[in-house]
Amino acid sequence: MKIELTKQQMREQWMARRYGEPCRLASGTVIREHQADVEALAEREMRNWYLELLDTAEARFLCPEEVGNKVMVNDMGDDTVEIVLPVGVRRVIAVRMEGWKREATMVEADSVAARRLLNPFSRATNRSPVAVVTPTGRLRVTAVDGSTTVGSLLVVVDHGEERYVMDDSALGLI
């Protein structure tokens, strides 16, 4: 189930799951001098963990967002379309242009599969589409049959340090 936590709520989850805090064995007051800022350390750990989750976790732990109708599409003129991803997108889960028979295989810009697309005999088709993820945060796809309309685009988005959006099962990974 999708959950959305504030930074404070996420910190509470992090402290409870990672450090066993708050631990109230007895009531009383303890004053520590020269203590390390455990909460600041926990927030850095928590943020790094969350970004790693967004970048590498299975899609079932995430809450991908459909942004197909929110993107700008540039026709590159060589049967290639470039899709400009919204700000905050960490990863593309799936893309499908109108007219395609299935979702594209995602490849990195420096891969053999991406270089194969330059050859007219090994270019992507509507039955075997390929999307190239560029280092500039854009997607390049072959405009099969001239289609430049995005049918579906599922992405993982980082909403900033104040919002943590994920499936509740991801908390078990802490």
mmCIF file of C-alpha atoms in Angstrom:
data_model
loop_
_atom_site.group_PDB
_atom_site.id
_atom_site.type_symbol
_atom_site.label_atom_id
_atom_site.label_comp_id
_atom_site.label_asym_id
_atom_site.label_seq_id
_atom_site.Cartn_x
_atom_site.Cartn_y
_atom_site.Cartn_z
ATOM 1 C CA MET A 1 0.000 0.000 0.000
ATOM 2 C CA LYS A 2 1.304 3.444 -0.909
ATOM 3 C CA ILE A 3 2.426 5.583 1.994
ATOM 4 C CA GLU A 4 3.611 9.161 2.054
ATOM 5 C CA LEU A 5 5.634 10.228 5.066
ATOM 6 C CA THR A 6 6.907 13.624 6.096
ATOM 7 C CA LYS A 7 10.563 13.957 7.001
ATOM 8 C CA GLN A 8 9.682 13.788 10.711
ATOM 9 C CA GLN A 9 7.490 10.692 10.269
ATOM 10 C CA MET A 10 10.225 8.992 8.256
ATOM 11 C CA ARG A 11 12.812 9.906 10.895
ATOM 12 C CA GLU A 12 10.589 8.336 13.568
ATOM 13 C CA GLN A 13 10.314 5.153 11.502
ATOM 14 C CA TRP A 14 14.071 5.190 10.890
ATOM 15 C CA MET A 15 14.951 5.699 14.559
ATOM 16 C CA ALA A 16 12.548 2.976 15.696
ATOM 17 C CA ARG A 17 13.660 0.421 13.105
ATOM 18 C CA ARG A 18 17.374 1.219 12.974
ATOM 19 C CA TYR A 19 18.203 2.403 16.485
ATOM 20 C CA GLY A 20 15.361 1.043 18.622
ATOM 21 C CA GLU A 21 14.413 4.574 19.616
ATOM 22 C CA PRO A 22 12.500 5.828 21.462
ATOM 23 C CA CYS A 23 13.254 3.386 24.237
ATOM 24 C CA ARG A 24 11.437 4.248 27.437
ATOM 25 C CA LEU A 25 12.434 1.694 30.053
ATOM 26 C CA ALA A 26 11.961 4.055 32.953
ATOM 27 C CA SER A 27 10.768 7.570 33.347
ATOM 28 C CA GLY A 28 13.271 10.204 34.254
ATOM 29 C CA THR A 29 15.527 12.823 32.793
ATOM 30 C CA VAL A 30 18.964 12.257 31.377
ATOM 31 C CA ILE A 31 21.216 15.107 30.414
ATOM 32 C CA ARG A 32 24.149 14.367 28.135
ATOM 33 C CA GLU A 33 26.948 16.722 27.378
ATOM 34 C CA HIS A 34 29.128 16.456 24.295
ATOM 35 C CA GLN A 35 26.726 14.116 22.544
ATOM 36 C CA ALA A 36 26.831 13.362 18.865
ATOM 37 C CA ASP A 37 23.863 14.651 16.901
ATOM 38 C CA VAL A 38 22.273 11.241 16.372
ATOM 39 C CA GLU A 39 19.197 12.645 14.673
ATOM 40 C CA ALA A 40 21.278 14.524 12.082
ATOM 41 C CA LEU A 41 23.288 11.363 11.447
ATOM 42 C CA ALA A 42 20.060 9.361 11.152
ATOM 43 C CA GLU A 43 18.609 11.884 8.694
ATOM 44 C CA ARG A 44 21.667 11.595 6.435
ATOM 45 C CA GLU A 45 21.533 7.793 6.587
ATOM 46 C CA MET A 46 17.788 7.858 5.975
ATOM 47 C CA ARG A 47 18.073 10.154 2.953
ATOM 48 C CA ASN A 48 20.897 8.096 1.408
ATOM 49 C CA TRP A 49 18.920 4.891 1.984
ATOM 50 C CA TYR A 50 15.816 6.400 0.382
ATOM 51 C CA LEU A 51 17.665 7.606 -2.733
ATOM 52 C CA GLU A 52 19.299 4.181 -3.089
ATOM 53 C CA LEU A 53 15.831 2.628 -2.764
ATOM 54 C CA LEU A 54 14.476 4.844 -5.550
ATOM 55 C CA ASP A 55 17.460 4.080 -7.793
ATOM 56 C CA THR A 56 17.767 0.314 -7.355
ATOM 57 C CA ALA A 57 14.812 -1.323 -5.609
ATOM 58 C CA GLU A 58 12.279 -3.558 -7.285
ATOM 59 C CA ALA A 59 9.257 -1.624 -8.515
ATOM 60 C CA ARG A 60 7.028 -3.385 -5.960
ATOM 61 C CA PHE A 61 8.731 -1.392 -3.170
ATOM 62 C CA LEU A 62 8.141 1.903 -4.956
ATOM 63 C CA CYS A 63 5.154 3.902 -6.115
ATOM 64 C CA PRO A 64 5.846 4.701 -9.768
ATOM 65 C CA GLU A 65 3.946 7.667 -11.158
ATOM 66 C CA GLU A 66 2.342 7.949 -14.581
ATOM 67 C CA VAL A 67 3.703 11.123 -16.212
ATOM 68 C CA GLY A 68 3.056 10.365 -19.882
ATOM 69 C CA ASN A 69 0.715 13.334 -20.256
ATOM 70 C CA LYS A 70 3.117 15.718 -18.449
ATOM 71 C CA VAL A 71 6.224 15.371 -20.611
ATOM 72 C CA MET A 72 7.520 17.369 -23.519
ATOM 73 C CA VAL A 73 8.342 15.383 -26.657
ATOM 74 C CA ASN A 74 10.866 16.641 -29.209
ATOM 75 C CA ASP A 75 10.937 15.183 -32.708
ATOM 76 C CA MET A 76 14.633 14.830 -33.541
ATOM 77 C CA GLY A 77 13.949 14.477 -37.287
ATOM 78 C CA ASP A 78 15.657 11.112 -37.804
ATOM 79 C CA ASP A 79 12.725 8.905 -36.753
ATOM 80 C CA THR A 80 13.852 9.518 -33.191
ATOM 81 C CA VAL A 81 11.878 11.197 -30.445
ATOM 82 C CA GLU A 82 13.374 12.682 -27.308
ATOM 83 C CA ILE A 83 11.224 12.716 -24.180
ATOM 84 C CA VAL A 84 12.131 15.373 -21.610
ATOM 85 C CA LEU A 85 11.583 13.919 -18.146
ATOM 86 C CA PRO A 86 10.052 16.021 -15.346
ATOM 87 C CA VAL A 87 12.237 17.398 -12.564
ATOM 88 C CA GLY A 88 12.886 14.916 -9.776
ATOM 89 C CA VAL A 89 12.696 11.751 -11.878
ATOM 90 C CA ARG A 90 15.251 9.266 -10.542
ATOM 91 C CA ARG A 91 14.452 6.332 -12.781
ATOM 92 C CA VAL A 92 12.210 5.286 -15.648
ATOM 93 C CA ILE A 93 10.317 2.070 -14.981
ATOM 94 C CA ALA A 94 8.470 1.752 -18.302
ATOM 95 C CA VAL A 95 7.692 3.699 -21.460
ATOM 96 C CA ARG A 96 5.269 2.921 -24.254
ATOM 97 C CA MET A 97 4.539 5.109 -27.231
ATOM 98 C CA GLU A 98 1.204 4.967 -29.039
ATOM 99 C CA GLY A 99 1.325 2.318 -31.758
ATOM 100 C CA TRP A 100 3.812 0.101 -29.936
ATOM 101 C CA LYS A 101 2.830 -3.495 -29.217
ATOM 102 C CA ARG A 102 4.608 -3.523 -25.839
ATOM 103 C CA GLU A 103 6.724 -1.462 -23.446
ATOM 104 C CA ALA A 104 10.253 -0.559 -24.482
ATOM 105 C CA THR A 105 13.373 -2.305 -23.316
ATOM 106 C CA MET A 106 15.341 0.249 -21.303
ATOM 107 C CA VAL A 107 19.054 0.600 -22.203
ATOM 108 C CA GLU A 108 21.867 2.950 -21.181
ATOM 109 C CA ALA A 109 23.227 5.434 -23.729
ATOM 110 C CA ASP A 110 26.675 3.831 -23.819
ATOM 111 C CA SER A 111 25.435 0.256 -24.250
ATOM 112 C CA VAL A 112 25.798 -2.029 -27.267
ATOM 113 C CA ALA A 113 21.999 -2.122 -27.587
ATOM 114 C CA ALA A 114 21.915 1.692 -27.901
ATOM 115 C CA ARG A 115 24.611 1.662 -30.590
ATOM 116 C CA ARG A 116 22.678 -1.009 -32.488
ATOM 117 C CA LEU A 117 19.822 1.477 -32.911
ATOM 118 C CA LEU A 118 21.999 3.562 -35.215
ATOM 119 C CA ASN A 119 21.933 0.813 -37.845
ATOM 120 C CA PRO A 120 18.782 0.931 -40.032
ATOM 121 C CA PHE A 121 18.706 -2.873 -40.102
ATOM 122 C CA SER A 122 18.743 -3.281 -36.323
ATOM 123 C CA ARG A 123 16.579 -0.331 -35.317
ATOM 124 C CA ALA A 124 13.733 -0.732 -32.873
ATOM 125 C CA THR A 125 10.273 -1.590 -34.163
ATOM 126 C CA ASN A 126 6.794 -1.341 -32.683
ATOM 127 C CA ARG A 127 7.107 -5.043 -31.753
ATOM 128 C CA SER A 128 10.514 -4.633 -30.101
ATOM 129 C CA PRO A 129 10.852 -0.998 -28.997
ATOM 130 C CA VAL A 130 13.932 0.298 -27.203
ATOM 131 C CA ALA A 131 14.287 3.412 -25.042
ATOM 132 C CA VAL A 132 17.716 4.915 -24.448
ATOM 133 C CA VAL A 133 18.223 6.641 -21.102
ATOM 134 C CA THR A 134 20.607 9.554 -21.650
ATOM 135 C CA PRO A 135 22.889 11.055 -18.988
ATOM 136 C CA THR A 136 21.002 14.347 -19.382
ATOM 137 C CA GLY A 137 17.782 12.898 -17.964
ATOM 138 C CA ARG A 138 16.028 12.333 -21.266
ATOM 139 C CA LEU A 139 14.742 9.320 -23.143
ATOM 140 C CA ARG A 140 15.360 8.682 -26.814
ATOM 141 C CA VAL A 141 13.011 6.348 -28.639
ATOM 142 C CA THR A 142 12.436 5.426 -32.269
ATOM 143 C CA ALA A 143 9.253 6.983 -33.603
ATOM 144 C CA VAL A 144 7.841 3.827 -35.178
ATOM 145 C CA ASP A 145 5.275 4.673 -37.876
ATOM 146 C CA GLY A 146 5.756 8.368 -37.069
ATOM 147 C CA SER A 147 4.103 8.161 -33.657
ATOM 148 C CA THR A 148 5.364 10.904 -31.353
ATOM 149 C CA THR A 149 2.696 10.526 -28.681
ATOM 150 C CA VAL A 150 3.571 8.986 -25.331
ATOM 151 C CA GLY A 151 1.024 6.343 -24.388
ATOM 152 C CA SER A 152 2.449 5.568 -20.950
ATOM 153 C CA LEU A 153 5.503 6.641 -18.975
ATOM 154 C CA LEU A 154 6.025 5.240 -15.466
ATOM 155 C CA VAL A 155 8.771 6.886 -13.442
ATOM 156 C CA VAL A 156 10.142 6.935 -9.913
ATOM 157 C CA VAL A 157 10.215 10.472 -8.534
ATOM 158 C CA ASP A 158 12.112 12.007 -5.633
ATOM 159 C CA HIS A 159 9.831 14.630 -4.114
ATOM 160 C CA GLY A 160 12.618 16.238 -2.102
ATOM 161 C CA GLU A 161 13.890 15.887 1.427
ATOM 162 C CA GLU A 162 10.527 16.635 3.040
ATOM 163 C CA ARG A 163 8.458 13.832 1.395
ATOM 164 C CA TYR A 164 9.079 10.098 1.363
ATOM 165 C CA VAL A 165 6.750 8.165 -0.956
ATOM 166 C CA MET A 166 6.977 4.370 -1.174
ATOM 167 C CA ASP A 167 5.109 1.131 -0.670
ATOM 168 C CA ASP A 168 4.788 0.329 3.024
ATOM 169 C CA SER A 169 6.629 -2.969 2.438
ATOM 170 C CA ALA A 170 9.802 -0.933 1.751
ATOM 171 C CA LEU A 171 9.997 -0.021 5.428
ATOM 172 C CA GLY A 172 10.917 -3.645 6.098
ATOM 173 C CA LEU A 173 14.136 -3.050 4.140
ATOM 174 C CA ILE A 174 15.451 -0.574 6.721
#
